[in-house]
Tab-separated table of C-alpha atoms and ligand atoms in Angstrom:
chain	number	residue	atom	x	y	z
W	24	MET	CA	-110.182	-9.379	11.653
W	25	ILE	CA	-108.001	-9.635	8.252
W	26	GLU	CA	-109.133	-11.644	5.582
W	27	LYS	CA	-107.649	-10.804	3.158
W	28	TYR	CA	-103.512	-9.971	3.414
W	29	ARG	CA	-101.071	-7.566	1.428
W	30	ASP	CA	-99.862	-9.554	-1.083
W	31	PHE	CA	-95.820	-8.276	-3.273
W	32	PRO	CA	-96.832	-5.908	-5.228
W	33	ARG	CA	-96.574	-8.548	-8.948
W	34	GLU	CA	-95.737	-5.524	-10.777
W	35	ILE	CA	-92.700	-5.105	-8.102
W	36	THR	CA	-91.124	-8.823	-9.668
W	37	VAL	CA	-92.235	-7.905	-12.945
W	38	LEU	CA	-90.148	-5.061	-13.329
W	39	LYS	CA	-87.042	-6.573	-11.240
W	40	ALA	CA	-87.334	-9.983	-14.334
W	41	ILE	CA	-87.318	-6.974	-17.051
W	42	LEU	CA	-84.381	-5.189	-14.905
W	43	ARG	CA	-82.751	-8.506	-14.892
W	44	ARG	CA	-83.426	-9.678	-18.269
W	45	PHE	CA	-83.184	-6.907	-20.825
W	46	THR	CA	-80.679	-4.346	-21.839
W	47	LEU	CA	-81.799	-1.255	-22.942
W	48	ASN	CA	-82.096	1.905	-24.220
W	49	PRO	CA	-81.122	4.397	-21.035
W	50	GLN	CA	-84.575	6.260	-21.455
W	51	LEU	CA	-85.845	2.984	-21.102
W	52	GLN	CA	-83.332	1.354	-18.062
W	53	SER	CA	-84.404	4.756	-16.162
W	54	GLU	CA	-87.954	5.675	-16.295
W	55	LEU	CA	-88.573	1.775	-15.111
W	56	GLU	CA	-85.997	2.000	-12.888
W	57	SER	CA	-87.695	5.069	-11.084
W	58	LYS	CA	-90.954	3.280	-11.370
W	59	LEU	CA	-89.645	-0.084	-9.481
W	60	SER	CA	-88.040	2.593	-6.361
W	61	ARG	CA	-91.581	4.300	-6.735
W	62	LYS	CA	-93.183	0.697	-6.122
W	63	LEU	CA	-90.475	-0.267	-4.125
W	64	ALA	CA	-91.294	3.258	-1.658
W	65	GLY	CA	-95.874	2.884	-1.741
W	66	TYR	CA	-95.081	-0.925	-0.716
W	67	LYS	CA	-93.003	-0.093	2.412
W	68	GLY	CA	-95.620	2.628	3.518
W	69	GLU	CA	-98.894	-0.357	2.910
W	70	ARG	CA	-96.430	-2.722	5.177
W	71	GLU	CA	-96.314	0.576	7.726
W	72	LEU	CA	-100.161	1.339	7.967
W	73	ASP	CA	-101.528	-2.468	7.733
W	74	TYR	CA	-97.898	-2.592	11.154
W	75	HIS	CA	-100.302	0.321	12.402
W	76	LEU	CA	-103.170	-1.009	11.585
W	77	SER	CA	-102.281	-4.174	13.725
W	78	GLN	CA	-100.905	-2.215	16.112
W	79	PHE	CA	-105.743	-1.832	17.378
W	80	ASP	CA	-107.962	-3.185	18.515
W	81	HIS	CA	-110.221	-4.019	15.617
W	82	THR	CA	-111.975	-7.294	16.834
W	83	ARG	CA	-115.208	-5.113	15.287
W	84	PHE	CA	-114.111	-4.459	11.831
W	85	TYR	CA	-113.723	-7.359	8.698
W	86	ILE	CA	-109.949	-6.002	7.415
W	87	LEU	CA	-108.796	-6.200	4.194
W	88	HIS	CA	-105.608	-4.947	2.275
W	89	ASP	CA	-105.146	-4.755	-1.259
W	90	LEU	CA	-107.901	-4.729	-3.255
W	91	ARG	CA	-107.934	-4.374	-7.393
W	92	ILE	CA	-111.902	-4.696	-7.821
W	93	PRO	CA	-113.466	-4.376	-11.851
W	94	HIS	CA	-115.762	-1.997	-11.987
W	95	ASN	CA	-117.660	-0.353	-14.968
W	96	LYS	CA	-115.131	-1.564	-17.597
W	97	THR	CA	-112.014	0.121	-15.469
W	98	HIS	CA	-110.328	-1.436	-11.551
W	99	PHE	CA	-110.356	0.699	-8.821
W	100	GLN	CA	-107.511	0.047	-6.517
W	101	ILE	CA	-107.897	0.346	-2.863
W	102	ASP	CA	-105.084	0.169	-0.075
W	103	SER	CA	-106.865	-0.663	2.848
W	104	LEU	CA	-110.367	-1.120	3.579
W	105	LEU	CA	-112.405	-1.542	6.891
W	106	ILE	CA	-115.392	-3.005	7.161
W	107	SER	CA	-117.517	-2.368	9.816
W	108	ASP	CA	-121.443	-3.160	11.061
W	109	THR	CA	-122.073	0.453	10.830
W	110	PHE	CA	-119.609	1.871	8.147
W	111	MET	CA	-116.795	1.794	5.246
W	112	LEU	CA	-113.313	2.842	5.888
W	113	ILE	CA	-111.467	3.475	2.732
W	114	ILE	CA	-107.501	3.891	4.229
W	115	ASP	CA	-104.514	5.179	0.906
W	116	SER	CA	-101.414	5.078	1.433
W	117	LYS	CA	-99.583	7.822	0.101
W	118	ASN	CA	-95.290	6.986	0.708
W	119	TYR	CA	-94.817	11.910	-0.230
W	120	ALA	CA	-91.371	12.754	0.742
W	121	GLY	CA	-90.876	16.555	2.214
W	122	THR	CA	-93.806	18.819	2.276
W	123	LEU	CA	-97.147	18.245	1.162
W	124	ASP	CA	-99.024	21.296	0.554
W	125	PHE	CA	-103.129	19.959	-0.005
W	126	TYR	CA	-104.823	22.731	-1.732
W	127	PRO	CA	-107.983	20.013	-2.321
W	128	GLU	CA	-109.776	23.130	-3.437
W	129	PHE	CA	-108.213	23.020	-6.218
W	130	ASN	CA	-108.339	20.322	-6.970
W	131	TYR	CA	-103.659	18.875	-6.305
W	132	LEU	CA	-100.794	18.653	-3.894
W	133	LEU	CA	-98.059	20.614	-4.266
W	134	GLN	CA	-94.509	18.670	-3.204
W	135	THR	CA	-90.881	20.269	-2.130
W	136	PHE	CA	-88.421	17.712	-1.375
W	137	ASN	CA	-85.107	18.977	-1.944
W	138	GLY	CA	-86.718	22.652	-3.636
W	139	ILE	CA	-87.682	20.787	-6.010
W	140	GLU	CA	-91.509	20.875	-6.306
W	141	LYS	CA	-93.617	18.543	-8.179
W	142	VAL	CA	-98.166	19.053	-8.650
W	143	TYR	CA	-99.498	15.712	-7.835
W	144	PRO	CA	-103.273	15.073	-7.829
W	145	ASP	CA	-105.160	15.013	-4.915
W	146	PRO	CA	-104.901	12.137	-2.314
W	147	ILE	CA	-107.999	13.142	-1.167
W	148	LEU	CA	-109.836	13.403	-3.983
W	149	GLN	CA	-109.187	10.098	-5.748
W	150	THR	CA	-109.562	8.217	-2.409
W	151	ARG	CA	-113.024	10.016	-2.336
W	152	THR	CA	-113.401	9.129	-6.046
W	153	GLN	CA	-112.612	5.183	-4.507
W	154	ALA	CA	-115.456	5.005	-2.187
W	155	SER	CA	-118.141	6.416	-5.161
W	156	GLN	CA	-116.802	3.868	-7.177
W	157	LEU	CA	-116.858	0.947	-4.068
W	158	LYS	CA	-120.698	2.231	-3.665
W	159	SER	CA	-122.217	1.595	-7.375
W	160	PHE	CA	-120.414	-1.212	-6.851
W	161	LEU	CA	-121.688	-2.532	-4.166
W	162	ILE	CA	-124.635	-1.846	-5.096
W	163	LYS	CA	-125.076	-2.970	-8.659
W	164	HIS	CA	-124.045	-6.345	-5.888
W	165	HIS	CA	-128.000	-6.110	-4.599
W	166	PHE	CA	-126.313	-4.706	-1.294
W	167	SER	CA	-127.261	-1.904	0.697
W	168	PRO	CA	-123.834	0.039	0.874
W	169	PRO	CA	-123.755	1.909	4.409
W	170	PRO	CA	-121.967	6.069	4.977
W	171	ILE	CA	-118.361	4.684	3.010
W	172	GLU	CA	-115.203	7.103	5.121
W	173	PHE	CA	-112.263	7.479	2.832
W	174	LEU	CA	-109.108	8.293	4.109
W	175	VAL	CA	-105.396	9.633	3.697
W	176	SER	CA	-102.830	8.133	5.077
W	177	ILE	CA	-99.206	9.388	4.575
W	178	SER	CA	-96.605	6.285	5.608
W	179	ASN	CA	-93.146	8.488	4.560
W	180	SER	CA	-92.056	10.406	8.867
W	181	GLN	CA	-90.036	12.997	7.497
W	182	ALA	CA	-92.638	14.123	5.607
W	183	ILE	CA	-94.394	16.851	6.449
W	184	ILE	CA	-97.921	18.247	6.177
W	185	ARG	CA	-99.405	22.524	5.466
W	186	ASN	CA	-103.108	22.981	4.686
W	187	PRO	CA	-102.271	26.462	3.687
W	188	GLY	CA	-106.803	27.094	2.774
W	189	ASN	CA	-107.193	25.589	6.441
W	190	ASN	CA	-109.772	22.806	4.451
W	191	GLN	CA	-112.011	21.108	6.517
W	192	ASP	CA	-111.370	17.251	4.376
W	193	VAL	CA	-107.197	17.475	5.111
W	194	ARG	CA	-107.955	18.095	8.833
W	195	ILE	CA	-110.190	15.144	9.257
W	196	ARG	CA	-108.744	12.413	5.809
W	197	VAL	CA	-104.986	13.201	6.237
W	198	CYS	CA	-102.552	12.186	9.093
W	199	LYS	CA	-98.638	10.493	9.101
W	200	THR	CA	-99.138	6.612	9.199
W	201	PRO	CA	-99.192	5.866	13.048
W	202	ALA	CA	-102.103	8.311	13.561
W	203	VAL	CA	-104.630	6.164	11.823
W	204	ALA	CA	-106.577	4.257	14.927
W	205	TYR	CA	-107.783	7.053	16.195
W	206	LYS	CA	-108.534	8.944	12.771
W	207	VAL	CA	-110.198	5.241	12.513
W	208	GLN	CA	-111.302	6.204	15.741
W	209	SER	CA	-113.697	8.677	15.742
W	210	PHE	CA	-115.185	7.663	12.114
W	211	SER	CA	-116.081	4.972	13.505
W	212	ASP	CA	-117.713	7.714	16.570
W	213	LYS	CA	-119.834	8.868	14.110
W	214	TYR	CA	-121.577	5.663	13.063
W	215	HIS	CA	-124.168	4.052	15.171
W	216	ASN	CA	-127.330	2.293	13.388
W	217	GLU	CA	-126.893	-0.592	12.591
W	218	ILE	CA	-126.682	-1.172	8.883
W	219	LEU	CA	-125.103	-3.939	8.180
W	220	SER	CA	-125.329	-7.983	9.547
W	221	VAL	CA	-123.185	-10.508	10.138
W	222	LYS	CA	-123.756	-11.934	7.229
W	223	ASP	CA	-123.779	-9.013	4.725
W	224	ILE	CA	-120.467	-8.644	5.706
W	225	ARG	CA	-119.489	-12.042	5.364
W	226	LYS	CA	-121.254	-12.072	2.175
W	227	ILE	CA	-119.739	-8.526	0.263
W	228	THR	CA	-116.067	-10.131	1.919
W	229	LYS	CA	-116.535	-12.920	-0.190
W	230	LEU	CA	-117.209	-10.814	-2.944
W	231	LEU	CA	-114.441	-8.899	-2.809
W	232	LEU	CA	-112.423	-12.030	-2.796
W	233	LYS	CA	-113.842	-12.741	-5.587
W	234	SER	CA	-113.519	-9.983	-7.899
W	235	HIS	CA	-110.051	-9.136	-7.099
W	236	GLU	CA	-108.027	-9.315	-9.891
W	237	PRO	CA	-104.299	-8.005	-8.847
W	238	TYR	CA	-101.638	-6.020	-11.711
W	239	ILE	CA	-99.410	-6.839	-13.380
W	240	PRO	CA	-98.193	-5.433	-16.980
W	241	ASP	CA	-98.829	-6.340	-19.592
W	242	ILE	CA	-95.486	-7.233	-21.472
W	243	PRO	CA	-95.732	-7.387	-24.779
W	244	SER	CA	-97.168	-4.203	-25.074
W	245	MET	CA	-94.221	-3.010	-23.456
W	246	ASN	CA	-91.945	-2.650	-26.790
W	247	LEU	CA	-89.652	-4.832	-24.897
W	248	PRO	CA	-87.028	-6.147	-27.637
W	249	MET	CA	-87.358	-9.174	-27.269
W	250	ASP	CA	-84.994	-11.296	-28.903
W	251	GLN	CA	-81.637	-9.654	-27.011
W	252	VAL	CA	-82.435	-11.254	-23.148
W	253	GLN	CA	-79.974	-11.911	-21.596
W	254	THR	CA	-80.557	-16.048	-20.690
W	255	GLY	CA	-78.677	-18.335	-17.926
W	256	VAL	CA	-79.027	-18.392	-13.865
W	257	GLN	CA	-78.319	-16.471	-12.573
W	258	CYS	CA	-76.228	-16.499	-8.723
W	259	PRO	CA	-78.068	-15.625	-6.098
W	260	GLU	CA	-75.093	-14.128	-3.987
W	261	CYS	CA	-74.248	-12.350	-6.357
W	262	GLN	CA	-76.474	-11.502	-8.621
W	263	GLN	CA	-73.759	-12.927	-12.706
W	264	ILE	CA	-76.192	-14.365	-14.846
W	265	GLY	CA	-74.978	-17.846	-16.561
W	266	MET	CA	-74.609	-20.527	-13.635
W	267	LYS	CA	-73.408	-23.392	-14.618
W	268	LYS	CA	-75.389	-27.163	-13.876
W	269	ILE	CA	-72.727	-29.096	-12.004
W	270	TYR	CA	-73.621	-32.375	-10.344
W	271	GLY	CA	-76.829	-31.583	-8.270
W	272	SER	CA	-75.830	-27.640	-7.974
W	273	TRP	CA	-75.650	-25.091	-10.068
W	274	ILE	CA	-71.579	-23.105	-9.502
W	275	CYS	CA	-71.654	-19.610	-9.528
W	276	GLY	CA	-68.236	-19.029	-12.673
W	277	LYS	CA	-67.590	-15.180	-10.120
W	278	CYS	CA	-68.049	-16.156	-6.212
W	279	GLY	CA	-68.303	-19.464	-6.479
W	280	HIS	CA	-71.530	-19.694	-4.541
W	281	LEU	CA	-73.258	-23.291	-5.058
W	282	SER	CA	-76.478	-23.845	-5.120
W	283	LYS	CA	-79.495	-26.643	-5.088
W	284	ASP	CA	-82.657	-24.659	-6.810
W	285	ALA	CA	-81.238	-21.287	-8.403
W	286	GLN	CA	-83.350	-23.066	-11.981
W	287	ILE	CA	-86.400	-22.452	-10.106
W	288	ASP	CA	-85.686	-18.255	-10.632
W	289	ALA	CA	-84.342	-18.365	-13.218
W	290	LEU	CA	-87.889	-20.960	-14.237
W	291	ARG	CA	-89.793	-17.197	-13.393
W	292	ASP	CA	-87.684	-15.608	-15.109
W	293	PHE	CA	-88.231	-17.307	-17.943
W	294	PHE	CA	-92.711	-17.324	-17.048
W	295	ILE	CA	-92.372	-13.719	-16.025
W	296	ILE	CA	-91.285	-12.241	-19.691
W	297	PHE	CA	-92.579	-15.468	-22.585
W	298	GLY	CA	-95.992	-15.660	-20.144
W	299	PRO	CA	-96.275	-19.432	-18.446
W	300	ALA	CA	-95.362	-22.258	-20.966
W	301	ILE	CA	-92.894	-23.742	-21.454
W	302	THR	CA	-91.009	-26.460	-22.928
W	303	SER	CA	-87.825	-29.180	-22.144
W	304	ARG	CA	-86.403	-26.726	-25.432
W	305	GLN	CA	-86.343	-23.988	-24.433
W	306	PHE	CA	-85.909	-24.824	-20.926
W	307	THR	CA	-81.954	-26.384	-21.840
W	308	ASP	CA	-81.982	-23.331	-23.912
W	309	PHE	CA	-83.180	-20.578	-21.366
W	310	LEU	CA	-81.475	-22.320	-18.379
W	311	HIS	CA	-78.331	-23.526	-21.087
W	312	ILE	CA	-78.307	-26.509	-20.198
W	313	SER	CA	-76.276	-29.534	-21.180
W	314	SER	CA	-78.837	-32.180	-22.263
W	315	ILE	CA	-82.169	-33.067	-22.826
W	316	HIS	CA	-82.448	-35.539	-20.088
W	317	GLN	CA	-81.048	-32.693	-17.432
W	318	SER	CA	-83.957	-30.393	-18.441
W	319	LYS	CA	-86.443	-33.946	-18.618
W	320	ARG	CA	-85.028	-34.599	-15.395
W	321	LEU	CA	-85.767	-31.111	-12.586
W	322	LEU	CA	-88.339	-29.975	-15.143
W	323	SER	CA	-89.877	-33.003	-13.379
W	324	ALA	CA	-89.047	-32.656	-10.348
W	325	LEU	CA	-90.730	-28.416	-10.120
W	326	ASP	CA	-94.734	-28.655	-9.244
W	327	LEU	CA	-95.256	-28.476	-12.705
W	328	ASP	CA	-98.155	-28.850	-15.181
W	329	SER	CA	-97.878	-30.740	-18.236
W	330	THR	CA	-99.209	-31.105	-21.178
W	331	GLY	CA	-98.666	-32.908	-24.505
W	332	CYS	CA	-96.726	-35.716	-24.671
W	333	LYS	CA	-92.295	-36.034	-25.655
W	334	LYS	CA	-90.786	-32.852	-27.846
W	335	GLY	CA	-93.954	-31.707	-27.899
W	336	ARG	CA	-94.583	-31.343	-23.823
W	337	ILE	CA	-95.576	-28.117	-22.275
W	338	TYR	CA	-94.765	-26.825	-19.143
W	339	THR	CA	-96.742	-24.085	-17.090
W	340	PRO	CA	-96.698	-23.798	-13.129
W	341	GLY	CA	-98.295	-25.523	-11.497
W	342	LYS	CA	-100.510	-24.799	-7.787
W	343	ASN	CA	-97.256	-24.617	-5.560
W	344	PHE	CA	-94.747	-23.549	-8.218
W	345	PRO	CA	-93.292	-20.090	-6.968
W	346	LEU	CA	-94.621	-17.440	-9.843
W	347	TRP	CA	-95.144	-14.625	-7.266
W	348	ASP	CA	-93.699	-15.413	-3.899
F	258	ZN	ZN1	-72.259	-15.394	-7.513
């Protein structure tokens, strides 16, 4: 059973907001664009893993997708964790393209793609490290951890996996995503002793869910030109920024599209860039609204909490405001 579904990565939402709202120097622009495309490809690979995991009978497993757990002044991240009464399995998803030569004896992976060679840290070592961090986290919280296995899932269907050193770890611990279910079974066949009771598993699951801290990039540390942010409401149809509020709708001056709720995305961009608090004056300026009364009407119709009164009133996202959806 699935105890935690994968959330849409907040980092992608933040990167998109930055690329939408700032004119950046070409170097930073291309850096953030390639980071965004890497993150999108990574998320696609993780979804692929979720799909293949959902295809096998997983009734004996408690499954938690996408965990980021604080431990020893840092965090460790797990793409998918399967917990049974006899063992745990960590699965790390990689979406690398091209030919992948694994050299675990030297702790690296060599990717050859379109004639270009690139070296990455060994994903088996990374996943092994996650397993030892999880073990130490469980011990710290007074659990006796069961054996923790780990697996690297390569989601890119065109990728060629090679094992030049004929290394046993690569054979056992690396596979294409569609083969994950069979690997789960072969790990499962190794363990017969019940180490965790259902009660233990429930407690561990609860602890992991409670400890999970999604990663959000820290905008102030990114040296963005905060005084040059592009304000206005973006057209959901043609992406032009600068829709105008006419009667009950927003109208796009470029393509003529009408929207009733384009203010939500604009407000979300504001919260992401400047932090989760806004005054009606800031809202008026950021969304290019002609009157503060109209702003107050729009704000009061949204799911926001507010503190203070009159001009000092500050609005923050309410429980159901779609900040990260
Ligand atoms: Zn438009």
